[in-house]
Coordinates of C-alpha atoms and ligand atoms in Angstrom, one line a residue:
X1 CA 28.6 7.5 -7.6
X2 CA 25.6 9.5 -5.9
X3 CA 23.2 5.8 -5.8
X4 CA 21.7 6.4 -2.1
X5 CA 18.7 4.4 -2.9
X6 CA 20.7 1.4 -3.5
X7 CA 21.2 0.8 0.1
X8 CA 18.0 2.4 0.9
X9 CA 14.2 1.2 2.2
X10 CA 11.4 3.2 0.5
X11 CA 7.9 3.8 2.1
X12 CA 5.1 4.8 -0.2
X13 CA 2.8 7.3 1.2
X14 CA -1.4 7.3 -0.2
X15 CA -1.9 10.8 1.3
X16 CA -5.7 10.4 1.1
X17 CA -5.6 7.4 3.5
X18 CA -2.9 8.2 5.7
X19 CA -3.1 10.3 8.6
X20 CA -6.2 13.1 8.6
X21 CA -5.5 16.3 11.0
X22 CA -7.8 18.5 10.0
X23 CA -11.3 16.3 10.2
X24 CA -12.1 16.5 6.7
X25 CA -12.3 12.5 6.1
X26 CA -8.8 13.3 3.8
X27 CA -5.6 12.4 4.4
X28 CA -3.3 15.8 4.5
X29 CA 0.1 17.0 3.9
X30 CA 0.4 17.9 7.8
X31 CA -1.1 13.9 8.3
X32 CA 2.6 13.0 6.7
X33 CA 4.6 15.2 8.7
X34 CA 3.2 14.0 12.3
X35 CA 3.7 10.6 11.0
X36 CA 7.6 11.2 10.4
X37 CA 8.8 9.9 14.0
X38 CA 6.7 6.8 13.3
X39 CA 8.4 6.7 9.8
X40 CA 11.6 7.4 11.4
X41 CA 11.3 4.5 14.1
X42 CA 10.1 2.4 10.8
X43 CA 13.9 3.2 10.0
X44 CA 12.9 3.6 6.7
X45 CA 15.2 6.0 4.3
X46 CA 12.9 7.7 1.7
X47 CA 9.6 8.3 1.2
X48 CA 7.0 8.0 -2.2
X49 CA 4.6 10.1 -2.5
X50 CA 1.3 9.7 -4.4
X51 CA 0.2 12.6 -5.9
X52 CA -0.8 15.8 -4.1
X53 CA -1.2 18.3 -7.2
X54 CA -4.4 20.3 -7.6
X55 CA -7.1 17.5 -9.3
X56 CA -10.3 16.9 -9.1
X57 CA -9.6 13.6 -8.0
X58 CA -11.6 11.4 -10.8
X59 CA -8.3 9.0 -10.2
X60 CA -7.2 9.8 -7.3
X61 CA -5.0 12.7 -7.9
X62 CA -3.6 10.8 -11.0
X63 CA -4.6 13.3 -12.7
X64 CA -3.4 16.6 -12.4
X65 CA -4.9 19.8 -12.7
X66 CA -1.6 22.0 -12.6
X67 CA 1.7 20.3 -11.4
X68 CA 2.9 23.0 -9.1
X69 CA 0.2 23.8 -6.9
X70 CA -0.9 21.3 -3.9
X71 CA -4.4 20.4 -4.0
X72 CA -6.5 22.1 -1.5
X73 CA -7.8 18.9 0.1
X74 CA -4.2 18.1 1.2
X75 CA -2.6 21.4 2.0
X76 CA -0.6 24.3 0.3
X77 CA 2.9 24.7 -1.0
X78 CA 4.2 26.0 2.3
X79 CA 3.3 23.3 3.8
X80 CA 4.5 20.5 1.2
X81 CA 8.0 22.6 1.8
X82 CA 7.6 22.1 5.3
X83 CA 7.5 18.2 5.0
X84 CA 10.2 18.2 2.4
X85 CA 12.5 20.2 5.3
X86 CA 11.6 17.9 8.2
X87 CA 11.8 14.5 6.4
X88 CA 15.1 16.3 5.1
X89 CA 16.1 17.1 9.0
X90 CA 15.4 13.4 9.5
X91 CA 17.8 12.1 6.8
X92 CA 14.5 10.9 5.0
X93 CA 14.4 11.5 1.0
X94 CA 11.3 12.8 -0.3
X95 CA 10.0 11.7 -3.8
X96 CA 7.0 13.0 -5.9
X97 CA 4.9 11.4 -8.3
X98 CA 5.2 12.2 -11.5
X99 CA 2.5 11.9 -14.0
X100 CA 3.2 12.9 -17.0
X101 CA 1.8 10.7 -19.6
X102 CA -1.6 12.1 -19.4
X103 CA -3.4 14.9 -17.2
X104 CA -6.3 15.9 -16.1
X105 CA -9.4 17.4 -18.8
X106 CA -9.3 20.1 -16.3
X107 CA -5.8 21.4 -16.9
X108 CA -5.4 24.5 -18.4
X109 CA -3.4 23.0 -21.4
X110 CA -6.4 20.4 -22.6
X111 CA -8.7 23.7 -21.9
X112 CA -6.8 25.0 -24.6
X113 CA -6.2 22.4 -27.0
X114 CA -10.1 21.6 -27.2
X115 CA -11.0 25.0 -28.7
X116 CA -9.1 24.6 -31.8
X117 CA -6.6 23.2 -34.1
X118 CA -4.6 26.4 -34.9
X119 CA -3.9 27.6 -30.6
X120 CA -0.4 27.3 -28.9
X121 CA -1.5 23.6 -27.2
X122 CA -3.5 22.6 -30.0
X123 CA -0.6 19.4 -30.2
X124 CA -0.6 18.9 -26.3
X125 CA -2.8 16.3 -26.4
X126 CA -3.4 13.5 -29.4
X127 CA -6.3 13.9 -31.9
X128 CA -7.7 12.4 -34.5
X129 CA -11.1 12.0 -36.5
X130 CA -13.4 10.0 -36.9
X131 CA -13.2 7.4 -39.3
X132 CA -15.6 7.9 -42.3
X133 CA -19.1 6.3 -40.7
X134 CA -18.0 8.5 -37.2
X135 CA -16.5 5.9 -34.9
X136 CA -13.2 5.6 -33.0
X137 CA -9.9 6.0 -35.2
X138 CA -8.7 2.8 -33.9
X139 CA -10.0 -0.1 -31.2
X140 CA -7.8 0.7 -28.4
X141 CA -8.5 0.4 -25.2
X142 CA -8.6 2.3 -21.9
X143 CA -7.2 0.5 -18.9
X144 CA -10.3 1.7 -16.7
X145 CA -12.5 -0.2 -19.5
X146 CA -14.1 0.6 -23.0
X147 CA -12.3 2.6 -25.7
X148 CA -8.9 4.9 -25.5
X149 CA -10.6 7.5 -27.2
X150 CA -13.5 10.0 -26.4
X151 CA -15.4 12.8 -29.0
X152 CA -14.9 16.2 -28.0
X153 CA -17.6 18.4 -29.5
X154 CA -16.0 22.1 -29.6
X155 CA -13.0 20.1 -31.5
X156 CA -14.9 18.1 -33.5
X157 CA -12.3 15.1 -32.9
X158 CA -11.1 12.3 -30.9
X159 CA -9.0 12.9 -27.9
X160 CA -6.6 9.7 -26.6
X161 CA -6.5 8.6 -23.3
X162 CA -5.2 5.2 -22.5
X163 CA -7.2 5.7 -18.9
X164 CA -10.3 7.6 -17.8
X165 CA -11.8 9.9 -20.5
X166 CA -10.9 12.8 -17.8
X167 CA -7.2 11.8 -17.8
X168 CA -6.2 13.0 -22.0
X169 CA -2.7 11.2 -22.8
X170 CA -0.2 14.2 -23.8
X171 CA 1.2 14.4 -27.1
X172 CA 5.1 14.2 -26.0
X173 CA 6.0 14.2 -29.6
X174 CA 5.4 18.3 -29.0
X175 CA 8.7 19.5 -27.7
X176 CA 7.1 22.1 -25.7
X177 CA 5.3 19.6 -23.8
X178 CA 8.5 17.8 -23.1
X179 CA 9.8 21.1 -22.2
X180 CA 7.0 22.2 -19.7
X181 CA 7.5 18.9 -18.3
X182 CA 11.4 19.2 -17.4
X183 CA 10.1 23.0 -16.4
X184 CA 7.9 20.9 -13.6
X185 CA 10.7 18.4 -12.7
X186 CA 13.0 21.1 -12.1
X187 CA 10.6 23.5 -10.2
X188 CA 10.2 20.5 -7.6
X189 CA 13.6 19.8 -7.4
X190 CA 14.5 23.9 -6.4
X191 CA 12.0 22.9 -3.3
X192 CA 14.7 19.5 -2.3
X193 CA 12.4 16.7 -3.6
X194 CA 15.0 14.0 -4.1
X195 CA 13.4 11.9 -7.3
X196 CA 10.6 10.6 -9.0
X197 CA 8.3 8.0 -9.3
X198 CA 7.2 7.9 -12.6
X199 CA 3.7 6.8 -13.3
X200 CA 3.2 4.5 -16.5
X201 CA 6.3 6.1 -17.8
X202 CA 6.6 3.3 -20.4
X203 CA 3.8 4.8 -22.3
X204 CA 4.9 8.2 -22.9
X205 CA 5.7 7.1 -26.9
X206 CA 2.8 6.5 -28.8
X207 CA 2.9 4.4 -32.4
X208 CA 1.9 7.2 -35.0
X209 CA 0.5 4.3 -37.1
X210 CA -2.0 3.6 -34.4
X211 CA -2.4 0.0 -35.2
X212 CA -5.1 -1.9 -33.9
X213 CA -5.1 -4.3 -31.2
X214 CA -5.3 -8.0 -31.7
X215 CA -8.8 -7.5 -29.9
X216 CA -10.6 -4.8 -29.3
X217 CA -10.4 -2.7 -26.0
X218 CA -7.3 -4.5 -24.7
X219 CA -4.4 -2.2 -24.7
X220 CA -1.4 -4.6 -26.5
X221 CA 0.0 -1.7 -28.8
X222 CA 0.0 0.5 -26.4
X223 CA 3.0 0.2 -24.6
X224 CA 7.1 0.9 -25.0
X225 CA 6.5 3.0 -28.0
X226 CA 9.3 3.7 -30.7
X227 CA 10.4 6.8 -29.2
X228 CA 10.3 5.8 -25.4
X229 CA 13.9 5.2 -24.9
X230 CA 14.8 8.6 -26.7
X231 CA 12.2 10.4 -24.3
X232 CA 13.4 8.9 -21.3
X233 CA 17.2 9.5 -21.8
X234 CA 16.3 13.2 -23.1
X235 CA 14.8 13.9 -19.8
X236 CA 17.7 12.0 -17.8
X237 CA 20.1 14.6 -19.7
X238 CA 17.7 17.5 -19.1
X239 CA 16.8 16.6 -15.4
X240 CA 17.8 13.8 -13.9
X241 CA 21.6 13.8 -14.5
X242 CA 22.3 18.0 -14.0
X243 CA 20.2 17.6 -10.6
X244 CA 21.1 14.1 -9.3
X245 CA 17.1 12.8 -9.1
X246 CA 16.5 9.3 -8.2
X247 CA 14.0 7.6 -10.6
X248 CA 11.8 4.6 -10.5
X249 CA 9.7 3.9 -13.8
X250 CA 6.1 2.3 -13.9
X251 CA 6.9 -0.4 -16.6
X252 CA 4.0 -2.6 -17.0
X253 CA 5.4 -4.4 -20.2
X254 CA 8.9 -5.0 -19.0
X255 CA 10.5 -9.1 -19.3
X256 CA 13.4 -9.4 -17.3
X257 CA 14.9 -9.9 -20.7
X258 CA 14.5 -6.1 -22.0
X259 CA 14.4 -4.8 -18.2
X260 CA 17.9 -3.4 -18.5
X261 CA 17.3 -1.1 -21.4
X262 CA 15.4 0.8 -19.4
X263 CA 18.0 0.8 -16.1
X264 CA 21.2 0.1 -17.5
X265 CA 23.7 3.4 -15.8
X266 CA 25.6 3.1 -19.2
X267 CA 22.2 4.4 -21.1
X268 CA 21.4 7.3 -18.6
X269 CA 17.4 6.5 -18.7
X270 CA 15.8 5.8 -15.4
X271 CA 17.5 3.9 -12.2
X272 CA 14.6 1.2 -11.0
X273 CA 11.8 0.2 -12.9
X274 CA 8.2 -1.0 -11.3
X275 CA 8.1 -4.3 -13.1
X276 CA 4.7 -6.2 -13.6
X277 CA 5.6 -9.6 -14.6
X278 CA 5.2 -11.3 -10.7
X279 CA 2.3 -10.0 -10.0
X280 CA 0.6 -11.6 -12.7
X281 CA 1.1 -15.5 -11.7
X282 CA -2.4 -15.6 -10.6
X283 CA -4.1 -14.1 -13.9
X284 CA -5.2 -16.6 -16.6
X285 CA -3.6 -14.7 -19.2
X286 CA -5.3 -13.5 -22.8
X287 CA -8.9 -14.2 -21.2
X288 CA -11.7 -12.2 -22.0
X289 CA -11.8 -11.0 -18.6
X290 CA -8.2 -9.5 -18.6
X291 CA -7.0 -8.9 -15.1
X292 CA -10.8 -10.1 -13.3
X293 CA -9.7 -13.7 -14.7
X294 CA -7.9 -15.1 -11.5
X295 CA -6.2 -18.5 -11.1
X296 CA -4.2 -19.5 -8.0
X297 CA -0.9 -18.4 -7.1
X298 CA 1.9 -20.5 -8.9
X299 CA 4.8 -19.8 -6.6
X300 CA 7.1 -21.8 -8.9
X301 CA 6.0 -18.9 -11.6
X302 CA 7.0 -16.4 -8.9
X303 CA 9.9 -17.8 -7.8
X304 CA 11.4 -17.8 -11.1
X305 CA 10.5 -14.9 -12.6
X306 CA 12.1 -12.8 -9.5
X307 CA 14.8 -15.1 -9.8
X308 CA 15.2 -14.2 -13.4
X309 CA 15.1 -10.5 -12.5
X310 CA 18.0 -10.9 -9.8
X311 CA 19.7 -12.9 -12.8
X312 CA 19.5 -10.4 -15.7
X313 CA 19.7 -7.4 -13.8
X314 CA 22.6 -8.0 -12.2
X315 CA 25.9 -5.9 -13.2
X316 CA 23.8 -4.1 -15.7
X317 CA 20.9 -2.4 -13.4
X318 CA 18.8 -2.3 -10.0
X319 CA 15.9 -3.9 -8.7
X320 CA 12.6 -2.2 -7.4
X321 CA 11.7 -5.1 -4.7
X322 CA 7.8 -4.7 -4.2
X323 CA 4.7 -6.7 -3.3
X324 CA 2.4 -3.8 -2.6
X325 CA 1.6 -0.2 -3.7
X326 CA -1.6 1.6 -4.2
X327 CA -2.6 -0.3 -7.3
X328 CA -2.4 -3.5 -5.6
X329 CA -4.5 -5.9 -2.8
X330 CA -2.7 -6.7 0.4
X331 CA -0.3 -9.4 -0.3
X332 CA -1.1 -11.7 2.4
X333 CA -4.8 -11.4 1.5
X334 CA -4.2 -11.8 -2.3
X335 CA -1.7 -15.0 -1.9
X336 CA -1.1 -16.1 1.6
X337 CA -3.5 -16.5 4.7
X338 CA -4.5 -13.3 6.0
X339 CA -6.4 -15.0 9.1
X340 CA -5.1 -18.0 10.9
X341 CA -1.5 -16.9 10.0
X342 CA -1.9 -13.5 9.5
X343 CA 1.5 -12.8 11.1
X344 CA 3.4 -15.5 10.0
X345 CA 2.2 -14.5 6.2
X346 CA 3.4 -10.8 6.4
X347 CA 6.4 -11.8 7.7
X348 CA 7.1 -14.5 5.3
X349 CA 6.3 -12.5 2.5
X350 CA 8.7 -9.6 3.5
X351 CA 11.7 -12.3 4.4
X352 CA 11.6 -13.6 0.6
X353 CA 11.3 -9.6 -0.5
X354 CA 13.6 -8.4 1.3
X355 CA 16.3 -11.0 1.3
X356 CA 16.7 -9.9 -2.5
X357 CA 19.1 -7.7 -4.5
X358 CA 17.7 -4.2 -4.8
X359 CA 15.4 -1.5 -3.1
X360 CA 12.6 -2.7 -1.2
X361 CA 9.3 -0.6 -1.2
X362 CA 7.0 -1.0 1.9
X363 CA 3.4 0.4 1.1
X364 CA 1.5 2.3 3.6
X365 CA -0.2 -0.4 6.3
X366 CA 2.3 -3.7 5.0
X367 CA 4.2 -3.1 8.0
X368 CA 1.6 -4.1 10.5
X369 CA 0.0 -6.3 7.7
X370 CA -3.4 -4.7 7.2
X371 CA -5.3 -7.1 4.8
X372 CA -8.2 -6.9 2.2
X373 CA -11.8 -5.4 3.4
X374 CA -14.6 -7.3 1.6
X375 CA -17.0 -4.6 0.9
X376 CA -20.3 -4.9 -1.7
X377 CA -19.7 -3.8 -4.7
X378 CA -21.1 -0.5 -5.0
X379 CA -18.9 0.5 -1.3
X380 CA -15.9 0.8 -3.4
X381 CA -14.5 4.2 -5.3
X382 CA -11.8 3.3 -7.8
X383 CA -12.8 4.2 -10.8
X384 CA -10.7 1.6 -12.3
X385 CA -13.4 -0.8 -10.7
X386 CA -16.5 1.1 -11.6
X387 CA -15.1 1.4 -15.4
X388 CA -14.2 -2.8 -15.4
X389 CA -17.7 -3.6 -14.1
X390 CA -19.9 -1.3 -16.3
X391 CA -17.5 -3.0 -19.2
X392 CA -17.3 -6.6 -18.3
X393 CA -20.5 -7.3 -16.1
X394 CA -23.0 -4.5 -17.8
X395 CA -21.9 -4.5 -21.3
X396 CA -19.7 -7.3 -22.6
X397 CA -21.5 -9.8 -19.8
X398 CA -18.2 -11.7 -20.2
X399 CA -18.7 -12.2 -16.1
X400 CA -21.1 -13.2 -13.2
X401 CA -21.8 -10.1 -11.2
X402 CA -20.7 -12.5 -8.7
X403 CA -17.4 -13.8 -10.0
X404 CA -16.1 -10.1 -11.3
X405 CA -17.3 -9.1 -7.1
X406 CA -14.9 -12.4 -6.2
X407 CA -12.2 -11.1 -8.2
X408 CA -12.1 -7.9 -6.5
X409 CA -12.0 -9.2 -3.3
X410 CA -8.7 -10.8 -4.6
X411 CA -7.4 -8.0 -6.5
X412 CA -8.7 -4.3 -6.8
X413 CA -6.8 -1.7 -6.5
X414 CA -9.3 0.0 -3.7
X415 CA -7.9 -3.3 -1.2
X416 CA -5.2 -1.3 -0.5
X417 CA -6.5 2.2 0.1
X418 CA -8.5 1.8 3.2
X419 CA -7.4 4.5 5.9
X420 CA -4.3 3.6 7.4
X421 CA -5.1 1.6 11.0
X422 CA -3.5 3.7 13.6
X423 CA -5.3 2.7 16.5
X424 CA -8.4 1.2 17.9
X425 CA -10.3 4.2 18.6
X426 CA -13.2 5.9 16.5
X427 CA -12.3 5.8 12.8
X428 CA -8.8 4.1 13.6
X429 CA -7.8 7.3 14.3
X430 CA -7.3 8.0 11.0
X431 CA -9.6 10.9 11.3
X432 CA -12.2 12.5 13.9
X433 CA -15.2 12.4 11.2
X434 CA -15.8 9.4 8.6
X435 CA -13.7 9.3 6.2
X436 CA -13.7 9.6 2.4
X437 CA -13.6 5.7 1.8
X438 CA -15.0 3.0 4.7
X439 CA -12.4 2.0 6.8
X440 CA -11.7 -2.1 7.0
X441 CA -13.9 -3.0 9.8
X442 CA -11.3 -5.2 11.2
X443 CA -9.2 -2.0 12.6
X444 CA -10.3 -2.9 16.4
X445 CA -7.9 -5.8 16.7
X446 CA -5.2 -4.8 13.3
X447 CA -3.7 -1.3 14.0
X448 CA -0.4 -0.2 14.6
X449 CA -0.7 0.4 18.2
X450 CA -2.3 -3.0 18.9
X451 CA 1.1 -4.6 16.5
X452 CA 4.0 -2.8 18.4
X453 CA 2.7 -4.0 21.9
X454 CA 1.6 -7.4 20.3
X455 CA 4.6 -10.7 21.0
X456 CA 4.1 -11.5 17.3
X457 CA 4.6 -7.9 16.1
X458 CA 4.6 -7.1 12.4
X459 CA 6.2 -3.6 12.5
X460 CA 9.1 -5.3 14.8
X461 CA 10.1 -7.4 12.4
X462 CA 10.1 -4.8 9.3
X463 CA 12.0 -3.1 11.6
X464 CA 14.6 -5.8 11.6
X465 CA 14.5 -5.9 8.1
X466 CA 15.0 -2.3 7.2
X467 CA 18.1 -2.3 9.8
X468 CA 19.6 -5.6 7.8
X469 CA 19.7 -3.6 4.4
X470 CA 21.5 -0.5 5.9
X471 CA 24.4 -2.8 7.8
X472 CA 25.0 -5.7 5.8
X473 CA 27.0 -5.1 2.6
X474 CA 26.3 -9.1 1.5
X475 CA 22.2 -7.9 1.1
X476 CA 23.2 -5.3 -1.1
X477 CA 25.8 -6.8 -2.9
X478 CA 25.8 -10.5 -2.8
X479 CA 25.2 -12.7 -5.2
X480 CA 21.8 -14.4 -5.4
X481 CA 21.0 -18.2 -6.5
X482 CA 17.2 -19.8 -6.9
X483 CA 17.2 -23.2 -5.3
X484 CA 15.0 -26.1 -5.4
X485 CA 12.8 -23.6 -8.1
X486 CA 10.1 -26.1 -8.8
X487 CA 9.4 -26.5 -5.2
X488 CA 6.0 -25.8 -4.9
X489 CA 5.5 -24.9 -1.0
X490 CA 9.0 -23.4 -0.3
X491 CA 10.8 -20.6 -1.8
X492 CA 14.5 -20.8 -0.8
X493 CA 17.3 -19.2 -2.4
X494 CA 21.1 -18.4 -1.7
X495 CA 22.9 -15.0 -1.7
X496 CA 26.9 -15.0 -1.6
X497 CA 29.3 -12.8 -0.4
X498 CA 32.8 -12.8 0.5
X499 CA 32.6 -15.8 2.4
X500 CA 29.5 -15.4 4.1
X501 CA 26.1 -17.7 2.6
X502 CA 22.8 -16.6 3.9
X503 CA 20.1 -19.6 3.1
X504 CA 16.1 -17.5 2.6
X505 CA 14.0 -20.1 3.4
X506 CA 10.5 -19.4 3.6
X507 CA 6.9 -22.0 3.4
X508 CA 4.0 -20.7 2.0
X509 CA 1.6 -23.4 2.7
X510 CA -0.3 -23.4 6.2
X511 CA 0.7 -27.1 6.4
X512 CA 4.5 -27.8 7.7
X513 CA 7.1 -28.6 4.7
X514 CA 10.4 -30.5 5.6
X515 CA 13.6 -28.4 5.7
X516 CA 15.9 -30.4 2.1
X517 CA 18.3 -32.7 3.9
X518 CA 21.5 -31.1 3.0
X519 CA 20.0 -27.6 4.8
X520 CA 19.6 -29.2 7.6
X521 CA 23.1 -30.1 8.4
X522 CA 24.1 -26.7 7.9
X523 CA 26.1 -24.9 10.8
X524 CA 25.5 -21.1 12.0
X525 CA 23.5 -18.6 13.2
X526 CA 19.9 -17.2 12.6
X527 CA 19.6 -13.6 11.1
X528 CA 16.3 -13.3 11.6
X529 CA 13.3 -15.7 12.0
X530 CA 9.3 -15.4 12.1
X531 CA 8.8 -18.3 14.9
X532 CA 10.5 -17.4 17.7
X533 CA 11.2 -21.2 18.6
X534 CA 13.6 -22.6 16.1
X535 CA 16.7 -23.4 17.2
X536 CA 18.3 -25.3 14.6
X537 CA 17.7 -26.2 11.0
X538 CA 16.3 -29.8 11.7
X539 CA 12.9 -29.2 12.3
X540 CA 10.3 -29.2 9.9
X541 CA 9.1 -25.6 8.6
X542 CA 5.5 -24.7 10.4
X543 CA 3.1 -23.0 8.3
X544 CA 4.4 -19.8 6.4
X545 CA 7.7 -20.3 8.7
X546 CA 10.1 -17.8 7.1
X547 CA 13.9 -17.6 8.5
X548 CA 17.7 -16.5 7.0
X549 CA 20.3 -19.0 8.3
X550 CA 23.8 -17.1 7.8
X551 CA 26.8 -19.8 7.1
X552 CA 30.2 -19.2 6.1
X553 CA 30.9 -20.6 2.9
X554 CA 32.4 -24.2 2.5
Ligands
GLC1 C1 -0.3 4.4 -12.6 C2 -0.9 4.8 -11.7 C3 -2.1 4.3 -11.4 C4 -3.4 5.4 -12.2 C5 -2.7 5.3 -13.5 C6 -2.7 6.2 -14.5 O1 -1.0 2.9 -13.2 O2 -0.1 3.7 -9.9 O3 -2.8 4.5 -10.1 O4 -4.5 4.8 -11.9 O5 -1.1 4.8 -13.7 O6 -2.2 7.2 -13.6
CA2 CA1 -7.5 16.1 5.9

């Protein structure tokens, strides 16, 4: 079986913020090419590149106007083909972002579709008449705030958009839509692309009864539609399987108990999914303020969710492991300590994630412990933040500006989108000019060059973890068992393969914690540790201390 991704570590690049080579303040494809040696040094096996196709950039490229053309802002098609080739020469795979739940409203398909009810493209999108009083067809919400329907004057109908109004949802019921998409995937395969990260792929099938959500402008009925599995299976048969393309689908609503339905190899749908369950352990469920209603992170809940995915997918699927991506905040700022224990905390999160069974995804900057900036509200760029601010703070008025900003500092997507911090020179070595989005002001101290020279280098720690993934069968194959699941501060689990047992321990507090007595007695060796002075298992765990200890089964 061609499942190279099971022993791989992925690195996600958010091109706009990675590396600018032509001095326009925006990262570009040549910027990625320039950093291939850096990525090779880190040791990653595959690069997932967020969208670089032609786009008006309402949602930073997740609004695509033409799937086969590289946006001039990032370079051109030739440069992309070069990047693919150069990555391959360095034995790195390239995974592109497949955004096919919706397009940009500037896409020619939508431009034609809105013209009339009778042309070839009319049914490429989801159009509906107004209710008799002129209002929206139902109460569905956009993730970016407000209604998921926008009135179109030319066609005299509403169209559906789960995200911004400039991102109309495609109608997957139409076989011509599906075949256009499959052709686009074959096109990129012919250029050498090895696989796809699939943006909100679990939203492609809509409930054609369009039932109201329990509460207006929420999104409960907008996931896992009736034909989702059928469409994904068809795509698998048409493209993924015949062309051996890897797939990892974004699946916001999947639970550990049903996730296997998307990734069980026998069902021939996807290879992996990104689930959201573990990332919501700091969210007040069902609150009127949606994702902006936060509570302290619940470590036992996090452990149980991760453990349950380990258990449920074992033998019938494969986990994608992540804490950060372009939609998530920096984990150490959100759930840890990004000041006094920044190195310890970054490496502790890395240890527990990379010790699990599955394929780890590292997001740019995570490997040097980049942190959330604390900007003022009007310094942010993100369409999600702006839309939600308008909706919750201004219209609905269920959250104060102050509380909203506090939540923004914890979780907003822009936390991960500040330009990459390469060195302490002007603009952090990211660009010669002022970047498209504000740099985190801490770049003079937190940057790649400084980290690599430091005795406490997050980068070096990641290098080791990635190398372990390549050399240690136990990480790929070993059984998983969560220990002390209710312990509120320590994350401890066990991996077992043949007669070898690894204990993974991390203290997620800034207080010392005692190592459970039975583990103190273990004899063996340290595989990795983030406090260099630790010699035995007897000492208590220092703040954010993490380690992996290998022993033999008794
Ligand atoms: C996914 C993307 C996110 C985007 C949204 C709409 O969640 O990761 O960045 O805004 O889909 O495409
Ligand atoms: Ca540029």
